[in-house]
CSV table of N, CA and C in Angstrom, one decimal:
chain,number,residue,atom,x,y,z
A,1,UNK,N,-49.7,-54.3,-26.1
A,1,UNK,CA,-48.4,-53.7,-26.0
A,1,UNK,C,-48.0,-52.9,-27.2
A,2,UNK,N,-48.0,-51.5,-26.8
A,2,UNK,CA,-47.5,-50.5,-28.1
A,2,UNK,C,-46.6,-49.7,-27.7
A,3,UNK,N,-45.1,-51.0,-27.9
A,3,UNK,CA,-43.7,-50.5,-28.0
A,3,UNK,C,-43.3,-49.6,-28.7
A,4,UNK,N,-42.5,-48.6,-28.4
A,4,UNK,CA,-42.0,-47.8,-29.6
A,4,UNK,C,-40.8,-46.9,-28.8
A,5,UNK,N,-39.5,-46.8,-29.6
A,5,UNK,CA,-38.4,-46.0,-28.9
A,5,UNK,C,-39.0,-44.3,-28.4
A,6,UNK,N,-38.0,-44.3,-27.4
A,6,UNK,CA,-38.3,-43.1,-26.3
A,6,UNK,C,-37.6,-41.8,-26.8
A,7,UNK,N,-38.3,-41.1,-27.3
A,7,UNK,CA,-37.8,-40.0,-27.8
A,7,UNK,C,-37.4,-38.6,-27.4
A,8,UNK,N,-38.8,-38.8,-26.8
A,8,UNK,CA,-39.1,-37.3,-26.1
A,8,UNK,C,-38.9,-37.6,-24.6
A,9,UNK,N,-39.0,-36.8,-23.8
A,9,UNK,CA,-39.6,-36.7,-22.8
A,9,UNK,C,-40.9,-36.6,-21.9
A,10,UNK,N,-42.1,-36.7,-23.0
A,10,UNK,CA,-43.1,-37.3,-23.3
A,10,UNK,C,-43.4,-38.9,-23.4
A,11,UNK,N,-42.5,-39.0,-24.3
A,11,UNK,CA,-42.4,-40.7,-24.3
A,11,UNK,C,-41.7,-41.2,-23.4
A,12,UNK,N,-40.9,-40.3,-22.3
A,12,UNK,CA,-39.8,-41.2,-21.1
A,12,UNK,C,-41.0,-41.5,-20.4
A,13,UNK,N,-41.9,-40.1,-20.4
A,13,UNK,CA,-43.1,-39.9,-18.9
A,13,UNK,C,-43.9,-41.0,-19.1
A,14,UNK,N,-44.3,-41.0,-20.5
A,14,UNK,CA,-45.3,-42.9,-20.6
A,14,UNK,C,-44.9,-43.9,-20.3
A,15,UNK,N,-43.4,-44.0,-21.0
A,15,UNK,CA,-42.8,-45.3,-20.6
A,15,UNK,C,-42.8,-45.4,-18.8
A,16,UNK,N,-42.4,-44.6,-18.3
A,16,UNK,CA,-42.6,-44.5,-16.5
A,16,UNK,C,-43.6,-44.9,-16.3
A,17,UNK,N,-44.7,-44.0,-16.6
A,17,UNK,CA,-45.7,-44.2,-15.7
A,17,UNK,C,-46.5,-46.1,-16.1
A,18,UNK,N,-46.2,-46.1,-17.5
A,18,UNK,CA,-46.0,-47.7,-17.8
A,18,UNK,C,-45.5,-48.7,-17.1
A,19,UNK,N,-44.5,-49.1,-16.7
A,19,UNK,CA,-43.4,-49.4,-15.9
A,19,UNK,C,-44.0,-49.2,-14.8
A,20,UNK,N,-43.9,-48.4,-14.1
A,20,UNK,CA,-45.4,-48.1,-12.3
A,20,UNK,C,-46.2,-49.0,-12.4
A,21,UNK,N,-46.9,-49.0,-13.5
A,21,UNK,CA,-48.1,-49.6,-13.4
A,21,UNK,C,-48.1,-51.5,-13.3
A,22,UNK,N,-46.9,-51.6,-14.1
A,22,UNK,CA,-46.6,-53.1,-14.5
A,22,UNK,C,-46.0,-53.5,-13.0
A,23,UNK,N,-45.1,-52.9,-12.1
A,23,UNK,CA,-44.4,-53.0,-11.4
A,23,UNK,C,-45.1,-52.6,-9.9
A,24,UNK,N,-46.6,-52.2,-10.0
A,24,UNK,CA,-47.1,-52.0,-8.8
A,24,UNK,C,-47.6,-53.2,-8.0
A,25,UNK,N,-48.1,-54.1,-8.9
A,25,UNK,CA,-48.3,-55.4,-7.8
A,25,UNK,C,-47.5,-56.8,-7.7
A,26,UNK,N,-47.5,-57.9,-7.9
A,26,UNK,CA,-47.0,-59.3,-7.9
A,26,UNK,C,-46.2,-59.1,-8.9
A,27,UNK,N,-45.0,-59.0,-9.0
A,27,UNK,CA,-44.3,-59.1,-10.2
A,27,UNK,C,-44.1,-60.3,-11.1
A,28,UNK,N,-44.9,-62.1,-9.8
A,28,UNK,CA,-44.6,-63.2,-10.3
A,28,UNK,C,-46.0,-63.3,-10.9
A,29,UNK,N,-46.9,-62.7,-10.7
A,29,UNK,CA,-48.3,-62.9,-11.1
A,29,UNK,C,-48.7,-62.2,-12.4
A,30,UNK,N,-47.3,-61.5,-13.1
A,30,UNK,CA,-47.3,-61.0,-14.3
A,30,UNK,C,-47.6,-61.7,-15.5
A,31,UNK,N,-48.8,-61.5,-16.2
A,31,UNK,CA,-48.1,-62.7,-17.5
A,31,UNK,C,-46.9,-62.5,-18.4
A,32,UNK,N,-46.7,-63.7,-19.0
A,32,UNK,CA,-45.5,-63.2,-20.0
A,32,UNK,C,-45.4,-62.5,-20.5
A,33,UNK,N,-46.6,-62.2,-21.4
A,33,UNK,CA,-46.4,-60.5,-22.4
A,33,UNK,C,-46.1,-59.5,-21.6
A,34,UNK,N,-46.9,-59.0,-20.3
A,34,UNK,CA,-46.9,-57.8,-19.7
A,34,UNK,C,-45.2,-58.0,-19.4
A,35,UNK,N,-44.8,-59.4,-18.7
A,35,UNK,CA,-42.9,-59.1,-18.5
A,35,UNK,C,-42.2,-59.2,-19.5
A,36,UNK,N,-42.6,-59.1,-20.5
A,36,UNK,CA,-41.8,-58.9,-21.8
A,36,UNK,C,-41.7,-57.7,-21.9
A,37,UNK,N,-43.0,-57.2,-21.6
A,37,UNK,CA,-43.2,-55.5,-22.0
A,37,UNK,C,-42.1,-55.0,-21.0
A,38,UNK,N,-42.3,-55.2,-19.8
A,38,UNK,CA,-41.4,-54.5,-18.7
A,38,UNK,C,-40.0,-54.6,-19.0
A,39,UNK,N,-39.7,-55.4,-19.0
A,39,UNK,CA,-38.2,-55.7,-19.5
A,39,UNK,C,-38.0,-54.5,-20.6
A,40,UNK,N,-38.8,-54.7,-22.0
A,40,UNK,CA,-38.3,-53.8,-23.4
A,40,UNK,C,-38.5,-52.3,-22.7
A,41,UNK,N,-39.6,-52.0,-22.2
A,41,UNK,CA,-39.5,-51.0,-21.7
A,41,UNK,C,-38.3,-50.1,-20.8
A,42,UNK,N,-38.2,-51.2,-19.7
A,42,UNK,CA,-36.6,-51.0,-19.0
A,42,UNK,C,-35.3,-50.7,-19.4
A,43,UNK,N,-35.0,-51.3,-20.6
A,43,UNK,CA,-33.9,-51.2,-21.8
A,43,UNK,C,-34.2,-49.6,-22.1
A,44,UNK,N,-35.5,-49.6,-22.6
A,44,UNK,CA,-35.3,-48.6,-23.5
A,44,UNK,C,-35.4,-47.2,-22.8
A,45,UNK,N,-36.1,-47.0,-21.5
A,45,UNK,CA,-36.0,-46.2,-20.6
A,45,UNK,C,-34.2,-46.0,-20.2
A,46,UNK,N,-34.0,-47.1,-19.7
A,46,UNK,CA,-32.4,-46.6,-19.0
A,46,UNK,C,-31.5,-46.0,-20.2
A,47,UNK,N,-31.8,-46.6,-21.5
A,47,UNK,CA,-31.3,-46.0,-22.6
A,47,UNK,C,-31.4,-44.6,-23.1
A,48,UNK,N,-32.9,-44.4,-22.6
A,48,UNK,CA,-32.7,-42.4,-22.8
A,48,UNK,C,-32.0,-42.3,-21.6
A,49,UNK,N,-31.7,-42.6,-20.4
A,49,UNK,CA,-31.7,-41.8,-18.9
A,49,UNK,C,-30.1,-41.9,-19.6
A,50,UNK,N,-29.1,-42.8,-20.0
A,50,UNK,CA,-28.1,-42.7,-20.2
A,50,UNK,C,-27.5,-41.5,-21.1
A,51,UNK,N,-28.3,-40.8,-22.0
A,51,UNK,CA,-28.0,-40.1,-22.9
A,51,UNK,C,-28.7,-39.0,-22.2
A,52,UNK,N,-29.8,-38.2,-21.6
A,52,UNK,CA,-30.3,-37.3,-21.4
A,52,UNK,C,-29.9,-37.0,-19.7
A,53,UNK,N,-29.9,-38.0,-18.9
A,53,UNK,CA,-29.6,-38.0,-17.5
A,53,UNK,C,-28.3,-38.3,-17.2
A,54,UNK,N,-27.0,-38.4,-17.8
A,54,UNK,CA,-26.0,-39.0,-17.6
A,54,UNK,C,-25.5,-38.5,-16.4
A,55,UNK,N,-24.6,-38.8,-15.9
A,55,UNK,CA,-24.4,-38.9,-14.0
A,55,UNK,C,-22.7,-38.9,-14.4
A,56,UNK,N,-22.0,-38.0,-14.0
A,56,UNK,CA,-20.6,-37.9,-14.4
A,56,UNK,C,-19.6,-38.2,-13.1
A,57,UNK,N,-18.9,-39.4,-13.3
A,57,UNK,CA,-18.0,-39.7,-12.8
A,57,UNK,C,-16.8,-38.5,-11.8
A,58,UNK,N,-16.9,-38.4,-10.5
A,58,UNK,CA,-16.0,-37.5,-10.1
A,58,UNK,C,-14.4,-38.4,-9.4
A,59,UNK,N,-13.8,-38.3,-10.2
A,59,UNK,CA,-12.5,-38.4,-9.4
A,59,UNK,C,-11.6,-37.5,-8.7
A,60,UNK,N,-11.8,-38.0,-7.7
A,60,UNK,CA,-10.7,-37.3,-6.6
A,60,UNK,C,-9.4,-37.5,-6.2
C-alpha cells in the first residue's frame, strides 16, 4: 500500500484506477489492508473531487 495525498490529476487517475481494481471483485473477500486501502483512498479521492470538481448548488 503506497498511500500518498492526491495532488495532481495524475494522482486522481492512479488513485481511480486503484480503487477499480480493489472494487472489481468480492468486496467481502477483501483482506483488511487492501479495505483499509480502499477506504483511505476514497477519502482522499472525494477530497480532491470536492475542491477540483465541485458541483454548485442551483436554487430556483
Amino acid at each position: 500500500m503506497n498511500i500518498k495525498p492526491i495532488r495532481t490529476k495524475d494522482d486522481y487517475k492512479a488513485a481511480m484506477t486503484r480503487i477499480s481494481e480493489l472494487t472489481s471483485g468480492d468486496p467481502d473477500a477483501l483482506p483488511n489492508h487492501e479495505f483499509d486501502e480502499l477506504e483511505v483512498l476514497t477519502i482522499l479521492a472525494e477530497a480532491y473531487e470536492n475542491v477540483h470538481y465541485k458541483i454548485e448548488a442551483q436554487i430556483q
